[in-house]
XYZ file of C-alpha atoms in Angstrom:
325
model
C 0.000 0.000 0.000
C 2.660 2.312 0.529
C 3.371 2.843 -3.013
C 7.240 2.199 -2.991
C 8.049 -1.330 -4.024
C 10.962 -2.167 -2.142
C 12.184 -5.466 -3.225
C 10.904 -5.623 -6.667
C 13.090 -1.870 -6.624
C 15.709 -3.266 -4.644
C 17.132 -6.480 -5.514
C 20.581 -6.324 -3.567
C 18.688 -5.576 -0.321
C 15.838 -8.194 -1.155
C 18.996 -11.070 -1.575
C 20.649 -9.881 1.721
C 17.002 -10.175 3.465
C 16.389 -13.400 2.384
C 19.882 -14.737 3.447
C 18.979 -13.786 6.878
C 15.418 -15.325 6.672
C 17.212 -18.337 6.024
C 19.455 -17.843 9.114
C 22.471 -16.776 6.984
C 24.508 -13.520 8.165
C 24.950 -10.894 5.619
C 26.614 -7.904 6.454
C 28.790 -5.510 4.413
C 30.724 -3.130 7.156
C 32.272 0.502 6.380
C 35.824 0.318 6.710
C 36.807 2.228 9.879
C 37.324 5.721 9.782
C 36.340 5.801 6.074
C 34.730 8.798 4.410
C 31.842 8.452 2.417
C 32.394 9.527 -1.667
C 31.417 11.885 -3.563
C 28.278 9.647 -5.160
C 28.229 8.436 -1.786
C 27.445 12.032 -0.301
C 25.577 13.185 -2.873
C 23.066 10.202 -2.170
C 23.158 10.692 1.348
C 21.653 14.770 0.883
C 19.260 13.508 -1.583
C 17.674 11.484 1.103
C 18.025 13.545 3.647
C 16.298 16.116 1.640
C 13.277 13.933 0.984
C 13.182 12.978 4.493
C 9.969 13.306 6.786
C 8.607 12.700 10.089
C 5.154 11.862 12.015
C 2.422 13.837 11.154
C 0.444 12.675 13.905
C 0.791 10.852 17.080
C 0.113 6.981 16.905
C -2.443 6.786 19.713
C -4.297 3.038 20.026
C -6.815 4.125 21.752
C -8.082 6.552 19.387
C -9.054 3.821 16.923
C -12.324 2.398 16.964
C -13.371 -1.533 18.527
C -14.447 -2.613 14.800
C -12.266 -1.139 12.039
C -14.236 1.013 9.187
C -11.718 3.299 6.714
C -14.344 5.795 4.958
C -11.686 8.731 4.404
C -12.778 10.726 1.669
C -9.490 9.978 -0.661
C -9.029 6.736 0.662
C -12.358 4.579 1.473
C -11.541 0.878 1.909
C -14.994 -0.854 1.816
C -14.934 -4.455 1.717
C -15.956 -5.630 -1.550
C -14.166 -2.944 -2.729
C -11.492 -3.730 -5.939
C -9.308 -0.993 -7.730
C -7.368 -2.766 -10.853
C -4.874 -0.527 -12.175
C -2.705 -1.413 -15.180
C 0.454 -0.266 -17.327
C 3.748 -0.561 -17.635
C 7.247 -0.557 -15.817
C 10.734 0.228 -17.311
C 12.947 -2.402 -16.163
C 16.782 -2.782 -16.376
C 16.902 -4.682 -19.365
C 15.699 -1.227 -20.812
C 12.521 -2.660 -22.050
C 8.778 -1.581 -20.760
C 7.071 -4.497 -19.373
C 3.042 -4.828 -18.911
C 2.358 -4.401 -15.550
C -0.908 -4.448 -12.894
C -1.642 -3.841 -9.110
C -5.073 -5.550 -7.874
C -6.076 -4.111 -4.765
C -8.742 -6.000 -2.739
C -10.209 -4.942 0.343
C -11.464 -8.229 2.238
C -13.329 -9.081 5.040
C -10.748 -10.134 7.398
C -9.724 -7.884 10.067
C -6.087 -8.553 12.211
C -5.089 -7.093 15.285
C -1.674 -5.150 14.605
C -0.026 -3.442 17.735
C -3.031 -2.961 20.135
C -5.723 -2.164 16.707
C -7.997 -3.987 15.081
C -6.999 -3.506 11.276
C -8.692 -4.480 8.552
C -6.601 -6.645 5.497
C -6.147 -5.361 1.875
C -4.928 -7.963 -0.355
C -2.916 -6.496 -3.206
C -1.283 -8.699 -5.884
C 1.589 -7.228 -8.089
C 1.446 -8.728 -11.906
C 3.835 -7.954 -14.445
C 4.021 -10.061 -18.211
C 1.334 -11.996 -16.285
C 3.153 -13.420 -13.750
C 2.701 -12.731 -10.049
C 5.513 -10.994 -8.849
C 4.492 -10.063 -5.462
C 1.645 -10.633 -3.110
C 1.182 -8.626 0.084
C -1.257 -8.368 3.004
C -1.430 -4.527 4.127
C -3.037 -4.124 7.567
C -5.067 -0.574 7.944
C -6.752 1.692 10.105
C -8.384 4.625 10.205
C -8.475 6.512 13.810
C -11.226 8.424 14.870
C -9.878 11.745 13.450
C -10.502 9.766 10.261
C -6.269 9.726 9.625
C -5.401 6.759 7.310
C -2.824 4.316 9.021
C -0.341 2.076 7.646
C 0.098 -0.305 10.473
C 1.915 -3.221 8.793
C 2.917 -5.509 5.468
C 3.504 -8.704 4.834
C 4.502 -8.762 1.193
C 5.172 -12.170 0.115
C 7.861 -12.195 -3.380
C 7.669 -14.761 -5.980
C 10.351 -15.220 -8.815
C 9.182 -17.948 -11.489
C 6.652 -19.333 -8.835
C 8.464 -19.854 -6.389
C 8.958 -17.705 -2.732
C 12.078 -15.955 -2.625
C 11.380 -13.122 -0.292
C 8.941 -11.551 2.482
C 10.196 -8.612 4.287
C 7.590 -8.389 6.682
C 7.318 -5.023 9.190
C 4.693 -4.563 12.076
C 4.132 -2.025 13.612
C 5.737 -2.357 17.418
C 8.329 -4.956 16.144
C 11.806 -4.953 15.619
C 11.681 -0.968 15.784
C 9.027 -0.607 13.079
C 6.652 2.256 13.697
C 3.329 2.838 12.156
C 2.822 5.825 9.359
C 0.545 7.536 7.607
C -1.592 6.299 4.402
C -3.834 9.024 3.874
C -4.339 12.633 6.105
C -7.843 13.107 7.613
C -7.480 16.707 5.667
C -4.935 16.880 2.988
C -3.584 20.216 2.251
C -1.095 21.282 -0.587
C 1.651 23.470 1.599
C 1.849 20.704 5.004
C 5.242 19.316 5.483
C 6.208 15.914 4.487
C 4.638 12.952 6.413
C 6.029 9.132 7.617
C 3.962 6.425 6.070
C 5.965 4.077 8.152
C 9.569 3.048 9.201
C 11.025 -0.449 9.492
C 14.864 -0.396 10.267
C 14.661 -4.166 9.906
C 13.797 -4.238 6.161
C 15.914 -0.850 5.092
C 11.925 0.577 4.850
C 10.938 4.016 5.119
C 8.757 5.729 2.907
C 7.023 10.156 2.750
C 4.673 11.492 1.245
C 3.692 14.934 0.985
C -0.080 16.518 -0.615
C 1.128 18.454 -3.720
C -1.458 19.513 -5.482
C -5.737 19.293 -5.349
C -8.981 19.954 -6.906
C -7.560 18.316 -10.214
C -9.519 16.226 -13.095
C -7.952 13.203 -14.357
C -10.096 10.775 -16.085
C -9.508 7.391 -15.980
C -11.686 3.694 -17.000
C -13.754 5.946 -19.144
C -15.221 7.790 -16.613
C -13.890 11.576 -15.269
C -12.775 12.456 -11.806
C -12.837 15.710 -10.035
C -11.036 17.237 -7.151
C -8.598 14.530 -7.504
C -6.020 14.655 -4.547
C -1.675 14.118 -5.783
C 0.575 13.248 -3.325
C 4.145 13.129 -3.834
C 6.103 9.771 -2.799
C 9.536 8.904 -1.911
C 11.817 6.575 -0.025
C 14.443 8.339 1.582
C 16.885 5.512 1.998
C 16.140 4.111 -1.523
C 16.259 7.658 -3.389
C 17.312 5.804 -6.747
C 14.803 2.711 -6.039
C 11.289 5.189 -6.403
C 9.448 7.838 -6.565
C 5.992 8.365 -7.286
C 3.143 10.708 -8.034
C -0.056 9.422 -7.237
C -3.814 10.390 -8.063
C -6.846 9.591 -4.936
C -10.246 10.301 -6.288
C -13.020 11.201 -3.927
C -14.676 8.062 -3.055
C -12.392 5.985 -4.763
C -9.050 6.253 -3.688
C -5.897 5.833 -5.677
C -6.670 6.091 -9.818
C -3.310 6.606 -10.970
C 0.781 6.152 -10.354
C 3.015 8.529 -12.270
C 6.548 8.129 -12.475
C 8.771 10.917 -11.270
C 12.252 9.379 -10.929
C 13.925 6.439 -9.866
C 15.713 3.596 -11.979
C 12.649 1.154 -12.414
C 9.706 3.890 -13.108
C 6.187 2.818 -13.717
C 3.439 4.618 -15.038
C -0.372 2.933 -14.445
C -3.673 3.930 -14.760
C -7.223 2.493 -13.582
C -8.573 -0.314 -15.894
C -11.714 -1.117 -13.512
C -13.202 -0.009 -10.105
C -16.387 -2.226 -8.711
C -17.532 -4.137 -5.995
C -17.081 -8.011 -6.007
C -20.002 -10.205 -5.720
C -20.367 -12.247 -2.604
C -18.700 -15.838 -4.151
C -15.655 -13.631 -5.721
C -15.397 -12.124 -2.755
C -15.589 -15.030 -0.465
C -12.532 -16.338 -2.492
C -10.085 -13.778 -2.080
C -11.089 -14.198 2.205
C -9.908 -17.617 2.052
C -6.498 -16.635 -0.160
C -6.112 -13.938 2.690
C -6.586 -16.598 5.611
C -4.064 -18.732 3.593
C -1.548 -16.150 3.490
C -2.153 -15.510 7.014
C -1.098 -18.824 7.877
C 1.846 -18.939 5.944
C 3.507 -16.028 7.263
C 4.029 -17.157 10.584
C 6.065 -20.204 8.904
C 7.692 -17.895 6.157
C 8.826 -15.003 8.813
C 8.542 -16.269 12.134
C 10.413 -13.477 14.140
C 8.171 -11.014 12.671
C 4.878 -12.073 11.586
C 4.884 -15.109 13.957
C 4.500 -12.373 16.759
C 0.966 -11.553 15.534
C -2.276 -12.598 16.685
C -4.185 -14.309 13.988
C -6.267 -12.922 11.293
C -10.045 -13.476 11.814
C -13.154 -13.471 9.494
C -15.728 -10.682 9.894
C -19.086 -12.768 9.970
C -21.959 -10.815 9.966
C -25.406 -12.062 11.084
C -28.414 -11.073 8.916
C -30.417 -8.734 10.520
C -28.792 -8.410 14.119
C -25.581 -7.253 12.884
C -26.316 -4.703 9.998
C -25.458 -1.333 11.825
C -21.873 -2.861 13.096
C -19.578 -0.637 11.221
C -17.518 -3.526 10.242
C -20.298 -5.144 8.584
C -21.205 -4.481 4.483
C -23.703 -5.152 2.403
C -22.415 -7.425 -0.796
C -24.164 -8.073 -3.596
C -24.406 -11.136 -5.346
C-alpha cells in the first residue's frame, strides 16, 4: 500500500534479506574511519532532503473496537477492488506490462493494540505474479489513514524468494501515515511508516488538489496528488499518485527512480459475494503462511479473523457491508 516497491526496486537488499530469513549472516561493514564519496554524499543529501517525520501521534486508543476506513481519498470498503494497469521500465531497458489488484477483504487482524482491517494487493507484471502482500489498515477516529503493517510475500518464477515483513511495534518498526484526515497542498512531508529491519521508510507529501484526471472511461474531479519517496532508496522510487473522492488511488506517475512505472485504472467495482468469499480464504491462507515464512516477525501476531456478519442483528456494526451477489 505504501506505493514504494521495495524489493521488486531493490534487488541487492531483497537477496541480503532473504539470506537472513534463512538464518544466513549478511553484512557488508564501512571500513573504519572511512569517508563516504562523492556519489556516496551526494546520495546521502538527496535522502536527507526527501526525508519526513510523524504527522500525527500513533495513539491506540483513538481507533475504533471494529475497524471502518471511509476517508474521503481513501475509502476501503470491503468488496471494494481498484485494478490498475500499465507498464514498468525495467533494467533490461525494455517496458514491461504491468498491474496492481487491490482488494479490500473481510478479514480484520489485530496489529499493535488495533484492530486492522486486510487489503490484499497482488503485483502482476508479463502476467506473472511478482508479489503478493497483506497490508493491515486503520483509520483513527480523526478519520487519519494508518499504515500499520505488510507482509509482502515475493515470488520469482513461482516460487517464494522473499517476504520482508514489518509490524508495527516490532523490531523498531513504527506505524505511518496512508492518507491525512485533511490533505492540504503546503503541510510538510509525512512518515507512512519506518522499518529499520527491512531498510523501509517511505514520505509522502499533498502536492497539489482539486484536479480532473479521467480514468476507466469515466472523469474524476477534485482529484487529490501526493508526492512519494523513499528516503533511503532515493534511486529505487518515486511516485506521483492520483486519490479520487470516493475511490481512492486512480493513478501512479513516475517521477524518478531507476525502475519507473506509469499505471492507470482499468476497472473499479464491488465483487459479488462468491468472488469475494474467495479472495477471504487466499487472505486466511496467506495468514497462515507467514508465521512459517517469517517467524520473528509475523509469527508475533495474533491471527487474522473473518468478519461474519449475522443477517439482521448485525447490519449497523460498522464492520459489517452489504455485498451483492
Amino acid at each position: 500500500m505504501s506505493g514504494i516497491r521495495r524489493c521488486l526496486r531493490a534487488a541487492v537488499r531483497c537477496v541480503a534479506i532473504f539470506a537472513l530469513l534463512l538464518g544466513a549472516a549478511v553484512a557488508v561493514p564501512a571500513e573504519a574511519g572511512a569517508t563516504p564519496s562523492g556519489p556516496a554524499r551526494a546520495s546521502a543529501a538527496a535522502a536527507a532532503a526527501l526525508d519526513c517525520s510523524a504527522a500525527v501521534r500513533f495513539d491506540r486508543s483513538a481507533f475504533p473496537r471494529h475497524p471502518k476506513i471511509d476517508n474521503k481519498f481513501l475509502p476501503l470498503v470491503p468488496g471494494s477492488s481498484i485494478l490498475l494497469s500499465g507498464t514498468v521500465l525495467e533494467d533490461d531497458g525494455l517496458l514491461h506490462a504491468h498491474q496492481i489488484s487491490t482488494i479490500v477483504s473481510d478479514v480484520t487482524k489485530v496489529m499493535n493494540g488495533v484492530r486492522t482491517l486486510v487489503i490484499f494487493e497482488r503485483d502482476i507484471q508479463d502476467g506473472a505474479l511478482q508479489e503478493s502482500e497483506l497490508a493491515f489498515e486503520a483509520q483513527d477516529k480523526r478519520a487519519t489513514v494508518w499504515n500499520i503493517g505488510e507482509y509482502p510475500e515475493v515470488y520469482e518464477d513461482g516460487v517464494l524468494v522473499d517476504a520482508s515483513t514489518w509490524i508495527s511495534g516490532v523490531a523498531r518498526a513504527k506505524a505511518g501515515v496512508a492518507m491525512r484526515a485533511h490533505p492540504r497542498v503546503g503541510t510538510a512531508a509525512y512518515l507512512q511508516g519506518v522499518a529499520p529491519g527491512v531498510g523501509f521508510r517511505d514520505c509522502a507529501q499533498v502536492v497539489k488538489k482539486g484536479l480532473d484526471r479521467c480514468e476507466a472511461n469515466r472523469c474524476f474531479h477534485n482529484v487529490l496528488a501526493i508526492d512519494e519517496t523513499s528516503p533511503l532508496d532515493p534511486e529505487g522510487g518515486h511516485q506521483l499518485k492520483y486519490y479520487a473522492p470516493k475511490v481512492g488511488n486512480i493513478e501512479v506517475g513516475a517521477v524518478g527512480g531507476t525502475v519507473p512505472e506509469v499505471l492507470r485504472l482499468a476497472s473499479f467495482k464491488m465483487l459479488s459475494r462468491a468472488a469475494l468469499d474467495r479472495v477471504n480464504r487466499l487472505v486466511l491462507a496467506q495468514d497462515r503462511r507467514g508465521y512459517r515464512v517469517s517467524p520473528s516477525v509475523y509469527g508475533r501476531t495474533a491471527r487474522a479473523e473473518l468478519t461474519v456478519c449475522r443477517p439482521g442483528r448485525d447490519h449497523d456494526r460498522p464492520d459489517c457491508h452489504r455485498h451483492d451477489s
